[in-house]
CSV table of C-alpha atoms in Angstrom, one decimal:
chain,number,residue,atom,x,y,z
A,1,UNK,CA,-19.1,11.4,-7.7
A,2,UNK,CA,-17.7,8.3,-6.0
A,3,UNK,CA,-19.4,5.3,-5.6
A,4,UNK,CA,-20.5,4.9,-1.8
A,5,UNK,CA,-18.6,1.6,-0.2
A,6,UNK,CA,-20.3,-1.6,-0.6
A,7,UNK,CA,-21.7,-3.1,2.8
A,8,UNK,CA,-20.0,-6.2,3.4
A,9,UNK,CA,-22.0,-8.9,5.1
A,10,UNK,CA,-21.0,-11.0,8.2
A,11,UNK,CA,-20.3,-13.9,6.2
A,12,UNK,CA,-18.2,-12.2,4.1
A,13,UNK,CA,-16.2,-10.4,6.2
A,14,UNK,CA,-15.8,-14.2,8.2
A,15,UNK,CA,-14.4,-15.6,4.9
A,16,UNK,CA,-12.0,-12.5,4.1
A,17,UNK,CA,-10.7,-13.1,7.7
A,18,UNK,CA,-10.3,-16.8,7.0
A,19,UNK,CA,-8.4,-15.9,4.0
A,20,UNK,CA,-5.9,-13.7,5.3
A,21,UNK,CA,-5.0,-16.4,8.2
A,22,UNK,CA,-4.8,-19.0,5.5
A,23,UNK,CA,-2.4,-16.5,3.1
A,24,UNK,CA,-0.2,-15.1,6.6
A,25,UNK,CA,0.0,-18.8,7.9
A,26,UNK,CA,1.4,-19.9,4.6
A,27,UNK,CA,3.7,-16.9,4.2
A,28,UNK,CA,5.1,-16.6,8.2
A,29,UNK,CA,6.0,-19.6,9.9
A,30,UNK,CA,5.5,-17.7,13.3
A,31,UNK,CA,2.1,-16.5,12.9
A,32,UNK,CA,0.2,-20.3,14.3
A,33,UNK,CA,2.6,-20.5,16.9
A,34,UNK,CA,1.7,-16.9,18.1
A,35,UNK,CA,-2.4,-17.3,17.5
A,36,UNK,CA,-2.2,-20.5,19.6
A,37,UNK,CA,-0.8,-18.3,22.2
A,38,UNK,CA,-2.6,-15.7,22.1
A,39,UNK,CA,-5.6,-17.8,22.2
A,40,UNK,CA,-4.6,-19.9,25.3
A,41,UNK,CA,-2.9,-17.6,27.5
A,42,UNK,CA,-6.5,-15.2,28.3
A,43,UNK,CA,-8.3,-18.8,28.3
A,44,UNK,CA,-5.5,-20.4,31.3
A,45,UNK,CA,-6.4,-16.9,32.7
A,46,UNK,CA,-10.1,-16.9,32.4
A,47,UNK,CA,-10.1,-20.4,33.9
A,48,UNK,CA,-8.2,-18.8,36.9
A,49,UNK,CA,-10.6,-15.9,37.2
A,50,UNK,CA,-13.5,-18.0,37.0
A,51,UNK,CA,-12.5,-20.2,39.7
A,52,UNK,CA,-11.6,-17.5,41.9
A,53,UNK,CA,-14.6,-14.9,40.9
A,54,UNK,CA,-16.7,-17.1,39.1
A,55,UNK,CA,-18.7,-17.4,36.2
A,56,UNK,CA,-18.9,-13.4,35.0
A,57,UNK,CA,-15.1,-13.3,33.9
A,58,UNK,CA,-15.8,-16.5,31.3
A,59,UNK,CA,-17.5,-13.9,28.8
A,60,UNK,CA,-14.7,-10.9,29.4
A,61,UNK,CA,-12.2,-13.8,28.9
A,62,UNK,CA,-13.7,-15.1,25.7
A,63,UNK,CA,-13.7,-11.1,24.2
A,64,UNK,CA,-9.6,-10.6,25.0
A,65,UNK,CA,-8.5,-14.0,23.4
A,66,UNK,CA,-10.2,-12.4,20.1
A,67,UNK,CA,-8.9,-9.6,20.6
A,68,UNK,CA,-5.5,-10.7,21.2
A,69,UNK,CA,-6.0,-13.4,18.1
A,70,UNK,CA,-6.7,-9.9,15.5
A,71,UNK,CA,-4.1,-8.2,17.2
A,72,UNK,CA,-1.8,-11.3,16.1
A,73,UNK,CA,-3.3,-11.2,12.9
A,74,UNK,CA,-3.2,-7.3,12.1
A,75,UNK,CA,0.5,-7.3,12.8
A,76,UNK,CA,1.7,-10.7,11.3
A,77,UNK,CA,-0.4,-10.4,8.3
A,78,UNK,CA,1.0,-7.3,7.6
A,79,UNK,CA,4.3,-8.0,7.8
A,80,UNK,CA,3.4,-11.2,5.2
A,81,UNK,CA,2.0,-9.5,2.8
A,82,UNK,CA,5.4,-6.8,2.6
A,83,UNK,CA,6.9,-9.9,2.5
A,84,UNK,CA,4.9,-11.2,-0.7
A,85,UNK,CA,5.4,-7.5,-2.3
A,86,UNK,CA,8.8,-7.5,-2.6
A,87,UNK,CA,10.4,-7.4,-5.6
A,88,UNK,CA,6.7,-7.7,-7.2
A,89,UNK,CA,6.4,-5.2,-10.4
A,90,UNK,CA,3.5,-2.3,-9.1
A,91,UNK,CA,3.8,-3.5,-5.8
A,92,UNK,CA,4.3,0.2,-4.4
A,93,UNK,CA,1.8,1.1,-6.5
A,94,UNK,CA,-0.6,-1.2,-5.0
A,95,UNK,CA,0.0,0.1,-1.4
A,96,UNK,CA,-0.2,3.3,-1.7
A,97,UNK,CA,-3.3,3.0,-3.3
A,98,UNK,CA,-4.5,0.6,0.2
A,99,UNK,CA,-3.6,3.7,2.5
A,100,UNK,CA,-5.7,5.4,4.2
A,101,UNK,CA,-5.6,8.8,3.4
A,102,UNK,CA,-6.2,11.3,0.4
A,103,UNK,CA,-3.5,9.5,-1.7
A,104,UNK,CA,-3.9,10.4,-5.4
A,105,UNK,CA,-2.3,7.3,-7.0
A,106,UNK,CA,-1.3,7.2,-10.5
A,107,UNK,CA,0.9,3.7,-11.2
A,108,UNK,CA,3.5,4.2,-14.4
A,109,UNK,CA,3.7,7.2,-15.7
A,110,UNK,CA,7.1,6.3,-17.0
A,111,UNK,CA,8.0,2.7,-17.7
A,112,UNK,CA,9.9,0.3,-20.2
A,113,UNK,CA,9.7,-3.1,-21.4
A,114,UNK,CA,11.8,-4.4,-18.5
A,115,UNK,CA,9.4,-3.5,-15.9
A,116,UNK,CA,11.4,-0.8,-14.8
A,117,UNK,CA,8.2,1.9,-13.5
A,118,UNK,CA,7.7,5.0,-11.9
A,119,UNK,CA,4.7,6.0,-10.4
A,120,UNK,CA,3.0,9.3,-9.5
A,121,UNK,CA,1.6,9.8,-6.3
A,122,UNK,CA,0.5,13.3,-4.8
A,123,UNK,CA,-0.9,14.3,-1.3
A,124,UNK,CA,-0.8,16.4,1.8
A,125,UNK,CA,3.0,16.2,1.8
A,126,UNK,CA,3.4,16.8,-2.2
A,127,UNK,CA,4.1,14.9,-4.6
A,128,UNK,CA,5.9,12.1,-4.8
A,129,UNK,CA,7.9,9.3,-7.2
A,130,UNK,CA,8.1,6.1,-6.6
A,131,UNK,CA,10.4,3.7,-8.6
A,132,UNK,CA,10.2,0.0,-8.8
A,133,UNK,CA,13.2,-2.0,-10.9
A,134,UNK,CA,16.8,-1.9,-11.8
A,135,UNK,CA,18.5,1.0,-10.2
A,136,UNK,CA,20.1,2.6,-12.6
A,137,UNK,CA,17.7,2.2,-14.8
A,138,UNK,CA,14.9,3.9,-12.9
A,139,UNK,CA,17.0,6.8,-11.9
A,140,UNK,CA,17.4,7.7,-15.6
A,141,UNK,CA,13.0,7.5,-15.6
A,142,UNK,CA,12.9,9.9,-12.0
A,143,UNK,CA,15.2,12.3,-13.8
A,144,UNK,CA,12.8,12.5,-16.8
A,145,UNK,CA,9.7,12.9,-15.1
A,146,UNK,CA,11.2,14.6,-12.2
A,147,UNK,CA,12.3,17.5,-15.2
A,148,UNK,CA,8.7,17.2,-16.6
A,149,UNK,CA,7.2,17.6,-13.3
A,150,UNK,CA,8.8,20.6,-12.5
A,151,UNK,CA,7.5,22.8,-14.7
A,152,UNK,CA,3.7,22.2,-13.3
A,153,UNK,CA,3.7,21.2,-9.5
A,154,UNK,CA,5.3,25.6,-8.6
A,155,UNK,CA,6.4,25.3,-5.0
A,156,UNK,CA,4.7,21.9,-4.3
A,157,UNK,CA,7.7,20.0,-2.5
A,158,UNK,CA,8.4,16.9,-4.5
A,159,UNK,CA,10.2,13.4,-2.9
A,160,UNK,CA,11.4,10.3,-4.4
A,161,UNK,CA,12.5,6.7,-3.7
A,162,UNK,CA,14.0,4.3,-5.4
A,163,UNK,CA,12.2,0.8,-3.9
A,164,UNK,CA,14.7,-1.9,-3.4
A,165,UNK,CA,16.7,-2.9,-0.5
A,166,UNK,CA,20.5,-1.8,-2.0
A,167,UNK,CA,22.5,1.6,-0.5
A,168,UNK,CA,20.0,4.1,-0.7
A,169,UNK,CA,16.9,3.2,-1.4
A,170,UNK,CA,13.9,2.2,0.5
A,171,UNK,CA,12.5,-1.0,1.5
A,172,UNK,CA,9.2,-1.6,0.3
A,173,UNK,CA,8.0,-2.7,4.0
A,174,UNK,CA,8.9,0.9,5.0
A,175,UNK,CA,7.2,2.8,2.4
A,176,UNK,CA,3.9,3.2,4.4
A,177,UNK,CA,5.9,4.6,7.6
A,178,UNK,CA,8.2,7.0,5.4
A,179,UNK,CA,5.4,8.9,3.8
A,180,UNK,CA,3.3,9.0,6.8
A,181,UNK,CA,6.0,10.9,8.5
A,182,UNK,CA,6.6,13.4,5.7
A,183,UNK,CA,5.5,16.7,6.5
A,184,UNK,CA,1.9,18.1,5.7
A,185,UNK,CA,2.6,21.2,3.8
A,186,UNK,CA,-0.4,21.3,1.4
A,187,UNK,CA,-4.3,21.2,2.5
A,188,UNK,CA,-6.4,19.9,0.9
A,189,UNK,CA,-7.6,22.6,-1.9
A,190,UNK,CA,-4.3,22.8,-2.5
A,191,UNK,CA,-3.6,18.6,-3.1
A,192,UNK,CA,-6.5,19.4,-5.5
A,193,UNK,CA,-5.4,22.0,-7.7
A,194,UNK,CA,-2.4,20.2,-7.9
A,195,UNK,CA,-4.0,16.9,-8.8
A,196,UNK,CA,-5.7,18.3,-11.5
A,197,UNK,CA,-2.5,20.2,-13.1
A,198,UNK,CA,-0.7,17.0,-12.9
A,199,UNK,CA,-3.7,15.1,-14.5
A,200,UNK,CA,-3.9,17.8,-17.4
A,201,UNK,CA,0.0,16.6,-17.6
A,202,UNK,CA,-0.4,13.0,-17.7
A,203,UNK,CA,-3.5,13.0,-20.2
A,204,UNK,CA,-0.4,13.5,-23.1
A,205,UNK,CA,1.8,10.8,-21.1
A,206,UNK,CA,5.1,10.7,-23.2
A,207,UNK,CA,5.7,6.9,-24.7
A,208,UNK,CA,8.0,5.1,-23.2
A,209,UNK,CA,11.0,3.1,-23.9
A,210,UNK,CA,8.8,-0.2,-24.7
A,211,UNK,CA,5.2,-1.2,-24.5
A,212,UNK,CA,3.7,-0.4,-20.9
A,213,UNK,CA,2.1,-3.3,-19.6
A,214,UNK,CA,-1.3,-4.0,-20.1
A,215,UNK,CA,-2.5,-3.7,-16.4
A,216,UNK,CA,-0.1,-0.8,-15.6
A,217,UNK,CA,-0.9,1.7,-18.3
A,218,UNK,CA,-1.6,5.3,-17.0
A,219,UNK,CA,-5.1,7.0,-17.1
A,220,UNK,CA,-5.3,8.5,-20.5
A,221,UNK,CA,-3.0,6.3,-22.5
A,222,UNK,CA,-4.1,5.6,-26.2
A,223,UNK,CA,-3.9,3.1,-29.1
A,224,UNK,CA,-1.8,3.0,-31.9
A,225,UNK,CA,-3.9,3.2,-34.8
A,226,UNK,CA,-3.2,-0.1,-36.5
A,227,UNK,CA,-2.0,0.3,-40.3
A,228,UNK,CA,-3.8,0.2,-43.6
């Protein structure tokens, strides 16, 4: 069963929001600019409505400037962080798995030594591949498990991308928006069975060209036994 999710205190949540201003400031050059602004403009406003209407507006003032300051923040810290990802080996691993959603996320199924990945994610609309690394090498990984896949997943419709900004494939700050508008074909018994088809598959994971990296090794991947 899964764990239930870990109240998080008021202070805490105070210092992860200081930490993502300090990480979005450092990262965007806009972002203070646009928090001063959206800070000031309600106050010159509340000022105005106070000395017009009085005193009532000063709290209704106070509540929009914070909401225009997380507004600024959700958006711009967002965009910094796709930013930071890019080019980063697992990075598309690591936001899929920060989706909200029922996103089964399993990161390298197929890798090498040179970083080149592909992991295995399936959900309402399927299942899906994504590649991080050189091109042409991780089309010759997708082909493999693409092959491997298709003797398991039946009619289950099955997409994949090649991250990367070059002619045809997809930028990593788009993944989130491209896989939100795939279509839902599969409900949720059905994202189920599937999951535990393609788990029954991976537990055997087929080794790859060169060690997997330590933090990126699939579920079920064993050992060597070391020599007498």
């Amino acid at each position: 069963m899964a764990k239930p999710q870990e109240k998080v205190s008021f202070g805490q949540r105070l210092k992860q929001i200081g930490m993502v201003f300090r990480f979005t400031a450092k990262q965007d050059r806009w972002f203070a600019p646009l928090a001063a602004a959206a800070v000031l403009i309600p106050l010159a406003l509340t000022v105005v409505a106070v000395i017009l209407w009085g005193w009532l507006w000063l709290p209704l003032g106070i509540l929009f400037a914070l909401l225009a300051v997380l507004i600024v923040l959700n958006l711009r810290s967002n965009k910094a962080m796709m930013n930071a990802a890019e080019g980063q080996p697992g990075a598309a691993a690591q936001i899929m798995e920060s989706m909200r959603g029922d996103w089964r996320v399993t990161p390298a199924v197929s890798s090498t030594t040179q970083m080149d990945m592909v992991h295995l994610v399936i959900g309402r609309p399927g299942v899906i591949l994504l590649a991080e690394g050189n091109p042409q090498r991780v089309r010759g990984l997708l082909g493999q498990e693409k092959r491997r896949l298709a003797k398991v997943i039946g009619s289950a419709p099955l997409h994949d991308y090649v991250i990367g900004q070059g002619e045809g494939e997809l930028p990593i700050r788009k993944l989130r928006m491209t896989l939100m508008r795939l279509p839902r074909t599969l409900n949720g018994k059905d994202v189920n069975s599937l999951d535990k088809r393609l788990k029954a598959l991976t537990s055997r994971p087929q080794m790859p060209k060169g060690a997997i990296p330590k933090n990126m090794r699939p579920p079920g991947a064993f050992r060597q036994p070391r020599g007498r």
